[in-house]
PDB file of C-alpha atoms in Angstrom:
ATOM      1  CA  MET Q 846     -28.189 -10.002-184.693  1.00  0.00           C
ATOM      2  CA  TYR Q 847     -26.769 -13.110-186.334  1.00  0.00           C
ATOM      3  CA  ARG Q 848     -28.278 -16.584-185.997  1.00  0.00           C
ATOM      4  CA  GLU Q 849     -27.608 -19.882-187.723  1.00  0.00           C
ATOM      5  CA  ARG Q 850     -28.849 -23.463-187.680  1.00  0.00           C
ATOM      6  CA  PRO Q 851     -27.569 -26.700-189.195  1.00  0.00           C
ATOM      7  CA  SER Q 852     -28.856 -27.333-192.707  1.00  0.00           C
ATOM      8  CA  ALA Q 853     -30.370 -30.498-194.080  1.00  0.00           C
ATOM      9  CA  LEU Q 854     -27.322 -30.518-196.369  1.00  0.00           C
ATOM     10  CA  PRO Q 855     -24.488 -32.228-194.479  1.00  0.00           C
ATOM     11  CA  GLY Q 856     -22.011 -29.691-193.166  1.00  0.00           C
ATOM     12  CA  ALA Q 857     -23.953 -26.666-194.398  1.00  0.00           C
ATOM     13  CA  ALA Q 858     -25.714 -24.026-192.288  1.00  0.00           C
ATOM     14  CA  VAL Q 859     -28.622 -21.630-192.778  1.00  0.00           C
ATOM     15  CA  TRP Q 860     -28.009 -18.192-191.311  1.00  0.00           C
ATOM     16  CA  THR Q 861     -29.916 -14.955-190.864  1.00  0.00           C
ATOM     17  CA  LYS Q 862     -28.567 -11.526-190.053  1.00  0.00           C
ATOM     18  CA  SER Q 863     -30.619  -8.511-189.081  1.00  0.00           C
ATOM     19  CA  PRO Q 864     -30.064  -5.280-191.054  1.00  0.00           C
ATOM     20  CA  GLU Q 865     -27.206  -3.208-189.675  1.00  0.00           C
ATOM     21  CA  PRO Q 866     -25.966   0.268-190.690  1.00  0.00           C
ATOM     22  CA  ALA Q 867     -22.290  -0.664-190.294  1.00  0.00           C
ATOM     23  CA  PRO Q 868     -21.764  -4.320-191.290  1.00  0.00           C
ATOM     24  CA  ARG Q 869     -18.903  -6.219-189.660  1.00  0.00           C
ATOM     25  CA  PRO Q 870     -16.213  -7.766-191.869  1.00  0.00           C
ATOM     26  CA  VAL Q 871     -16.822 -11.311-193.100  1.00  0.00           C
ATOM     27  CA  LEU Q 872     -13.799 -13.460-192.295  1.00  0.00           C
ATOM     28  CA  PRO Q 873     -12.293 -16.185-194.497  1.00  0.00           C
ATOM     29  CA  ASP Q 874     -13.783 -19.600-193.704  1.00  0.00           C
ATOM     30  CA  GLY Q 875     -13.250 -21.746-196.810  1.00  0.00           C
ATOM     31  CA  CYS Q 876     -16.955 -21.656-197.653  1.00  0.00           C
ATOM     32  CA  THR Q 877     -19.237 -20.351-200.376  1.00  0.00           C
ATOM     33  CA  ASP Q 878     -22.683 -18.899-199.632  1.00  0.00           C
ATOM     34  CA  LEU Q 879     -25.986 -18.466-201.454  1.00  0.00           C
ATOM     35  CA  ILE Q 880     -27.513 -15.239-200.125  1.00  0.00           C
ATOM     36  CA  TRP Q 881     -31.001 -13.708-200.304  1.00  0.00           C
ATOM     37  CA  TYR Q 882     -30.530  -9.983-199.755  1.00  0.00           C
ATOM     38  CA  ASP Q 883     -32.948  -7.136-200.345  1.00  0.00           C
ATOM     39  CA  GLY Q 884     -34.783  -9.002-203.091  1.00  0.00           C
ATOM     40  CA  ARG Q 885     -31.610 -10.243-204.776  1.00  0.00           C
ATOM     41  CA  LEU Q 886     -29.802 -13.582-204.948  1.00  0.00           C
ATOM     42  CA  LEU Q 887     -26.047 -13.344-204.590  1.00  0.00           C
ATOM     43  CA  VAL Q 888     -23.189 -15.817-204.400  1.00  0.00           C
ATOM     44  CA  ALA Q 889     -20.281 -15.201-202.043  1.00  0.00           C
ATOM     45  CA  GLY Q 890     -17.110 -16.958-203.076  1.00  0.00           C
ATOM     46  CA  PRO Q 891     -14.373 -18.256-200.765  1.00  0.00           C
ATOM     47  CA  ASP Q 892     -12.379 -15.380-199.292  1.00  0.00           C
ATOM     48  CA  THR Q 893      -8.640 -15.095-198.817  1.00  0.00           C
ATOM     49  CA  ARG Q 894      -8.980 -11.963-196.667  1.00  0.00           C
ATOM     50  CA  ALA Q 895     -11.602 -10.175-194.602  1.00  0.00           C
ATOM     51  CA  HIS Q 896     -14.461  -8.887-196.766  1.00  0.00           C
ATOM     52  CA  LEU Q 897     -16.280  -5.705-195.726  1.00  0.00           C
ATOM     53  CA  PRO Q 898     -19.851  -5.831-197.044  1.00  0.00           C
ATOM     54  CA  HIS Q 899     -21.054  -2.770-198.898  1.00  0.00           C
ATOM     55  CA  SER Q 900     -23.162  -0.499-196.692  1.00  0.00           C
ATOM     56  CA  PRO Q 901     -26.433   0.133-198.558  1.00  0.00           C
ATOM     57  CA  GLU Q 902     -27.830   3.646-198.954  1.00  0.00           C
ATOM     58  CA  ARG Q 903     -30.935   2.402-197.180  1.00  0.00           C
ATOM     59  CA  ALA Q 904     -31.277  -0.480-194.745  1.00  0.00           C
ATOM     60  CA  PRO Q 905     -33.075  -3.513-196.183  1.00  0.00           C
ATOM     61  CA  GLU Q 906     -36.476  -4.158-194.660  1.00  0.00           C
ATOM     62  CA  ALA Q 907     -35.932  -7.877-194.035  1.00  0.00           C
ATOM     63  CA  PRO Q 908     -33.006  -9.837-192.586  1.00  0.00           C
ATOM     64  CA  VAL Q 909     -30.335 -11.168-194.878  1.00  0.00           C
ATOM     65  CA  VAL Q 910     -30.704 -14.954-195.259  1.00  0.00           C
ATOM     66  CA  GLY Q 911     -27.928 -17.222-196.429  1.00  0.00           C
ATOM     67  CA  LEU Q 912     -27.027 -20.852-196.981  1.00  0.00           C
ATOM     68  CA  ARG Q 913     -23.362 -21.451-196.182  1.00  0.00           C
ATOM     69  CA  PHE Q 914     -22.010 -24.577-197.815  1.00  0.00           C
ATOM     70  CA  ALA Q 915     -19.395 -26.806-196.271  1.00  0.00           C
ATOM     71  CA  PRO Q 916     -15.896 -26.314-197.694  1.00  0.00           C
ATOM     72  CA  GLY Q 917     -15.781 -27.907-201.146  1.00  0.00           C
ATOM     73  CA  GLN Q 918     -19.575 -28.292-201.422  1.00  0.00           C
ATOM     74  CA  GLY Q 919     -20.515 -25.078-203.216  1.00  0.00           C
ATOM     75  CA  PRO Q 920     -19.034 -25.700-206.689  1.00  0.00           C
ATOM     76  CA  ALA Q 921     -21.431 -28.613-207.278  1.00  0.00           C
ATOM     77  CA  VAL Q 922     -24.356 -26.283-206.526  1.00  0.00           C
ATOM     78  CA  PHE Q 923     -23.155 -23.267-208.481  1.00  0.00           C
ATOM     79  CA  GLY Q 924     -21.711 -25.179-211.427  1.00  0.00           C
ATOM     80  CA  VAL Q 925     -18.323 -23.421-211.528  1.00  0.00           C
ATOM     81  CA  PRO Q 926     -14.946 -24.124-209.892  1.00  0.00           C
ATOM     82  CA  ALA Q 927     -14.519 -22.365-206.567  1.00  0.00           C
ATOM     83  CA  ASP Q 928     -11.430 -20.443-207.674  1.00  0.00           C
ATOM     84  CA  GLU Q 929     -13.553 -18.597-210.266  1.00  0.00           C
ATOM     85  CA  LEU Q 930     -15.481 -17.086-207.336  1.00  0.00           C
ATOM     86  CA  ARG Q 931     -12.546 -16.425-205.015  1.00  0.00           C
ATOM     87  CA  ASP Q 932     -12.885 -13.073-203.197  1.00  0.00           C
ATOM     88  CA  LEU Q 933     -15.978 -12.208-205.268  1.00  0.00           C
ATOM     89  CA  ARG Q 934     -19.679 -11.485-204.719  1.00  0.00           C
ATOM     90  CA  VAL Q 935     -21.656 -12.127-207.906  1.00  0.00           C
ATOM     91  CA  PRO Q 936     -25.352 -12.256-208.871  1.00  0.00           C
ATOM     92  CA  LEU Q 937     -26.714 -15.782-209.065  1.00  0.00           C
ATOM     93  CA  THR Q 938     -27.877 -14.954-212.609  1.00  0.00           C
ATOM     94  CA  ASP Q 939     -24.197 -15.015-213.629  1.00  0.00           C
ATOM     95  CA  LEU Q 940     -24.125 -18.734-212.793  1.00  0.00           C
ATOM     96  CA  TRP Q 941     -27.664 -20.124-213.199  1.00  0.00           C
ATOM     97  CA  PRO Q 942     -30.215 -19.649-215.997  1.00  0.00           C
ATOM     98  CA  ALA Q 943     -32.094 -16.381-215.510  1.00  0.00           C
ATOM     99  CA  ALA Q 944     -35.508 -18.088-215.550  1.00  0.00           C
ATOM    100  CA  GLN Q 945     -34.456 -20.450-212.754  1.00  0.00           C
ATOM    101  CA  VAL Q 946     -33.202 -17.543-210.660  1.00  0.00           C
ATOM    102  CA  ARG Q 947     -36.415 -15.580-211.205  1.00  0.00           C
ATOM    103  CA  ARG Q 948     -38.515 -18.536-210.057  1.00  0.00           C
ATOM    104  CA  LEU Q 949     -36.423 -18.917-206.923  1.00  0.00           C
ATOM    105  CA  ALA Q 950     -36.561 -15.167-206.208  1.00  0.00           C
ATOM    106  CA  ASP Q 951     -40.358 -15.185-206.565  1.00  0.00           C
ATOM    107  CA  GLU Q 952     -40.574 -18.143-204.188  1.00  0.00           C
ATOM    108  CA  LEU Q 953     -38.300 -16.471-201.656  1.00  0.00           C
ATOM    109  CA  ALA Q 954     -40.280 -13.242-201.781  1.00  0.00           C
ATOM    110  CA  GLU Q 955     -43.386 -15.145-200.660  1.00  0.00           C
ATOM    111  CA  ALA Q 956     -41.711 -17.612-198.299  1.00  0.00           C
ATOM    112  CA  THR Q 957     -42.183 -17.515-194.546  1.00  0.00           C
ATOM    113  CA  ALA Q 958     -38.961 -19.565-194.179  1.00  0.00           C
ATOM    114  CA  PRO Q 959     -36.567 -18.374-196.924  1.00  0.00           C
ATOM    115  CA  GLY Q 960     -33.770 -20.555-195.605  1.00  0.00           C
ATOM    116  CA  ARG Q 961     -35.714 -23.709-196.404  1.00  0.00           C
ATOM    117  CA  ALA Q 962     -36.347 -22.460-199.933  1.00  0.00           C
ATOM    118  CA  LEU Q 963     -32.603 -21.912-200.393  1.00  0.00           C
ATOM    119  CA  GLU Q 964     -31.930 -25.433-199.103  1.00  0.00           C
ATOM    120  CA  ALA Q 965     -34.476 -26.943-201.490  1.00  0.00           C
ATOM    121  CA  ALA Q 966     -32.928 -25.112-204.438  1.00  0.00           C
ATOM    122  CA  ALA Q 967     -29.459 -26.329-203.503  1.00  0.00           C
ATOM    123  CA  VAL Q 968     -30.654 -29.926-203.088  1.00  0.00           C
ATOM    124  CA  GLY Q 969     -32.230 -29.752-206.536  1.00  0.00           C
ATOM    125  CA  ARG Q 970     -28.971 -28.581-208.079  1.00  0.00           C
ATOM    126  CA  LEU Q 971     -27.004 -31.323-206.324  1.00  0.00           C
ATOM    127  CA  ARG Q 972     -29.362 -33.959-207.733  1.00  0.00           C
ATOM    128  CA  THR Q 973     -28.824 -32.825-211.318  1.00  0.00           C
ATOM    129  CA  GLY Q 974     -25.286 -31.423-211.310  1.00  0.00           C
ATOM    130  CA  ALA Q 975     -21.817 -32.864-211.006  1.00  0.00           C
ATOM    131  CA  ALA Q 976     -21.038 -34.481-207.652  1.00  0.00           C
ATOM    132  CA  PRO Q 977     -18.679 -32.719-205.237  1.00  0.00           C
ATOM    133  CA  ASP Q 978     -15.079 -33.946-205.116  1.00  0.00           C
ATOM    134  CA  PRO Q 979     -15.305 -37.205-203.116  1.00  0.00           C
ATOM    135  CA  ALA Q 980     -12.017 -36.412-201.367  1.00  0.00           C
ATOM    136  CA  ARG Q 981     -13.054 -32.924-200.206  1.00  0.00           C
ATOM    137  CA  GLY Q 982     -13.718 -34.011-196.620  1.00  0.00           C
ATOM    138  CA  LEU Q 983     -10.416 -35.841-196.316  1.00  0.00           C
ATOM    139  CA  ILE Q 984      -8.552 -32.896-197.857  1.00  0.00           C
ATOM    140  CA  ALA Q 985     -10.196 -30.334-195.593  1.00  0.00           C
ATOM    141  CA  ARG Q 986      -9.582 -32.296-192.406  1.00  0.00           C
ATOM    142  CA  ALA Q 987      -5.958 -33.020-193.266  1.00  0.00           C
ATOM    143  CA  ALA Q 988      -5.262 -29.444-194.387  1.00  0.00           C
ATOM    144  CA  ALA Q 989      -6.754 -28.093-191.153  1.00  0.00           C
ATOM    145  CA  ARG Q 990      -4.355 -30.315-189.184  1.00  0.00           C
ATOM    146  CA  GLY Q 991      -1.407 -28.872-191.089  1.00  0.00           C
ATOM    147  CA  THR Q 992      -0.611 -32.075-192.994  1.00  0.00           C
ATOM    148  CA  PRO Q 993       2.312 -31.426-195.390  1.00  0.00           C
ATOM    149  CA  VAL Q 994       1.272 -31.160-199.027  1.00  0.00           C
ATOM    150  CA  GLY Q 995       3.250 -34.232-200.065  1.00  0.00           C
ATOM    151  CA  GLU Q 996       1.611 -36.385-197.398  1.00  0.00           C
ATOM    152  CA  LEU Q 997      -1.808 -35.026-198.280  1.00  0.00           C
ATOM    153  CA  ALA Q 998      -1.302 -35.780-201.975  1.00  0.00           C
ATOM    154  CA  GLU Q 999      -0.239 -39.320-201.086  1.00  0.00           C
ATOM    155  CA  ALA Q1000      -3.327 -39.777-198.907  1.00  0.00           C
ATOM    156  CA  VAL Q1001      -5.581 -38.661-201.764  1.00  0.00           C
ATOM    157  CA  GLY Q1002      -3.679 -40.818-204.235  1.00  0.00           C
ATOM    158  CA  VAL Q1003      -2.588 -38.053-206.618  1.00  0.00           C
ATOM    159  CA  GLY Q1004       0.478 -35.974-207.353  1.00  0.00           C
ATOM    160  CA  GLU Q1005       1.021 -32.571-205.769  1.00  0.00           C
ATOM    161  CA  ARG Q1006       0.110 -30.672-208.954  1.00  0.00           C
ATOM    162  CA  GLN Q1007      -3.156 -32.562-209.348  1.00  0.00           C
ATOM    163  CA  LEU Q1008      -3.905 -32.036-205.659  1.00  0.00           C
ATOM    164  CA  ARG Q1009      -3.464 -28.295-206.145  1.00  0.00           C
ATOM    165  CA  ARG Q1010      -5.813 -28.304-209.149  1.00  0.00           C
ATOM    166  CA  ARG Q1011      -8.431 -30.230-207.206  1.00  0.00           C
ATOM    167  CA  CYS Q1012      -8.108 -27.929-204.210  1.00  0.00           C
ATOM    168  CA  LEU Q1013      -8.516 -24.829-206.367  1.00  0.00           C
ATOM    169  CA  ALA Q1014     -11.611 -26.283-208.039  1.00  0.00           C
ATOM    170  CA  ALA Q1015     -13.241 -27.484-204.810  1.00  0.00           C
ATOM    171  CA  PHE Q1016     -12.171 -24.870-202.265  1.00  0.00           C
ATOM    172  CA  GLY Q1017     -10.869 -21.896-204.221  1.00  0.00           C
ATOM    173  CA  TYR Q1018      -7.435 -22.189-202.601  1.00  0.00           C
ATOM    174  CA  GLY Q1019      -4.323 -24.281-202.941  1.00  0.00           C
ATOM    175  CA  PRO Q1020      -3.749 -26.778-200.105  1.00  0.00           C
ATOM    176  CA  LYS Q1021      -1.454 -24.486-198.090  1.00  0.00           C
ATOM    177  CA  THR Q1022      -3.878 -21.552-198.127  1.00  0.00           C
ATOM    178  CA  LEU Q1023      -6.759 -23.910-197.387  1.00  0.00           C
ATOM    179  CA  GLY Q1024      -4.911 -25.111-194.299  1.00  0.00           C
ATOM    180  CA  ARG Q1025      -4.267 -21.538-193.121  1.00  0.00           C
ATOM    181  CA  VAL Q1026      -7.914 -20.567-193.522  1.00  0.00           C
ATOM    182  CA  LEU Q1027      -9.338 -23.649-191.809  1.00  0.00           C
ATOM    183  CA  ARG Q1028      -6.825 -23.344-188.978  1.00  0.00           C
ATOM    184  CA  LEU Q1029      -7.980 -19.745-188.491  1.00  0.00           C
ATOM    185  CA  VAL Q1030     -11.599 -20.924-188.277  1.00  0.00           C
ATOM    186  CA  ARG Q1031     -10.651 -23.439-185.574  1.00  0.00           C
ATOM    187  CA  ALA Q1032      -8.592 -20.876-183.664  1.00  0.00           C
ATOM    188  CA  LEU Q1033     -11.419 -18.344-183.610  1.00  0.00           C
ATOM    189  CA  ASP Q1034     -13.902 -20.989-182.455  1.00  0.00           C
ATOM    190  CA  LEU Q1035     -11.587 -21.929-179.594  1.00  0.00           C
ATOM    191  CA  ALA Q1036     -10.947 -18.311-178.640  1.00  0.00           C
ATOM    192  CA  ARG Q1037     -14.679 -17.547-178.611  1.00  0.00           C
ATOM    193  CA  SER Q1038     -15.131 -20.405-176.141  1.00  0.00           C
ATOM    194  CA  GLY Q1039     -12.993 -18.490-173.646  1.00  0.00           C
ATOM    195  CA  MET Q1040      -9.793 -20.482-174.038  1.00  0.00           C
ATOM    196  CA  PRO Q1041      -6.659 -18.384-173.325  1.00  0.00           C
ATOM    197  CA  TYR Q1042      -4.853 -17.274-176.476  1.00  0.00           C
ATOM    198  CA  ALA Q1043      -1.684 -19.263-175.706  1.00  0.00           C
ATOM    199  CA  GLN Q1044      -3.734 -22.441-175.397  1.00  0.00           C
ATOM    200  CA  VAL Q1045      -5.629 -21.559-178.575  1.00  0.00           C
ATOM    201  CA  ALA Q1046      -2.344 -21.299-180.446  1.00  0.00           C
ATOM    202  CA  ALA Q1047      -1.193 -24.722-179.247  1.00  0.00           C
ATOM    203  CA  ALA Q1048      -4.536 -26.443-179.829  1.00  0.00           C
ATOM    204  CA  ALA Q1049      -4.962 -25.014-183.339  1.00  0.00           C
ATOM    205  CA  GLY Q1050      -1.446 -25.954-184.416  1.00  0.00           C
ATOM    206  CA  TYR Q1051       0.372 -22.609-184.408  1.00  0.00           C
ATOM    207  CA  ALA Q1052       4.016 -22.423-183.404  1.00  0.00           C
ATOM    208  CA  ASP Q1053       3.194 -20.000-180.583  1.00  0.00           C
ATOM    209  CA  GLN Q1054       0.884 -17.135-179.657  1.00  0.00           C
ATOM    210  CA  ALA Q1055       2.859 -14.682-181.792  1.00  0.00           C
ATOM    211  CA  HIS Q1056       2.346 -16.930-184.829  1.00  0.00           C
ATOM    212  CA  LEU Q1057      -1.385 -16.998-184.103  1.00  0.00           C
ATOM    213  CA  ALA Q1058      -1.456 -13.210-183.843  1.00  0.00           C
ATOM    214  CA  ARG Q1059       0.342 -12.780-187.190  1.00  0.00           C
ATOM    215  CA  GLU Q1060      -1.993 -15.173-188.985  1.00  0.00           C
ATOM    216  CA  VAL Q1061      -5.123 -13.538-187.567  1.00  0.00           C
ATOM    217  CA  LYS Q1062      -3.870 -10.104-188.643  1.00  0.00           C
ATOM    218  CA  ALA Q1063      -2.941 -11.383-192.115  1.00  0.00           C
ATOM    219  CA  LEU Q1064      -6.205 -13.215-192.837  1.00  0.00           C
ATOM    220  CA  ALA Q1065      -8.744 -11.281-190.743  1.00  0.00           C
ATOM    221  CA  GLY Q1066      -7.214  -7.837-191.172  1.00  0.00           C
ATOM    222  CA  ALA Q1067      -7.288  -6.986-187.461  1.00  0.00           C
ATOM    223  CA  PRO Q1068      -5.804  -8.126-184.141  1.00  0.00           C
ATOM    224  CA  LEU Q1069      -7.434 -11.105-182.433  1.00  0.00           C
ATOM    225  CA  GLY Q1070      -9.034  -9.000-179.701  1.00  0.00           C
ATOM    226  CA  THR Q1071     -10.684  -6.766-182.295  1.00  0.00           C
ATOM    227  CA  VAL Q1072     -11.918  -9.739-184.305  1.00  0.00           C
ATOM    228  CA  LEU Q1073     -13.484 -11.287-181.209  1.00  0.00           C
ATOM    229  CA  ALA Q1074     -15.056  -8.075-179.906  1.00  0.00           C
ATOM    230  CA  PRO Q1075     -18.867  -8.249-179.832  1.00  0.00           C
ATOM    231  CA  GLY Q1076     -20.636  -6.326-182.588  1.00  0.00           C
TER     232      GLY Q1076
END
């Protein structure tokens, strides 16, 4: 069973997932995650395609706990550009000092609310690290609406090449891919609400239902009905 709650970090969410023998694919959402899993701390980078988690030889005893950052927020916590983590799952020790990771792991092992410990660690990193791109919210909202790259660059006040560099660093994608991913997130949210697929396509900015179907298959790796099927 999957549950999530809003985080104290604006736009972020804390989630928990019960152990499962056959994990469902994780779909692209433009986000990075800090994950506490079977005594390990992992970082999930922004995906460009559906990611099938590795099925462990034995089921972990405790739920998986994660902190999902808002699009563009993670690089300031992890200390590396988002495109260096694209489509990857890496140990947190690859990004943070080993001693810091050990302290956090020890704290999580004893915590009754691991999600709050993850939030506190992220807040600490944000206080001492580089600030997130101040235009990340504007970029994400405009990209999700399908704003042309030239118009988006003008809104941010940079050229198209610099916009691409900033998007790669903040989100892990160029502006066009970012728009595709965020539009998929919106479409799936609408479809899960019960909205008919044709209306979903129109509301999310697709040309038609066939366009929606192609994009879901390309990014999620399965037809829309399969993606929405309960686990």
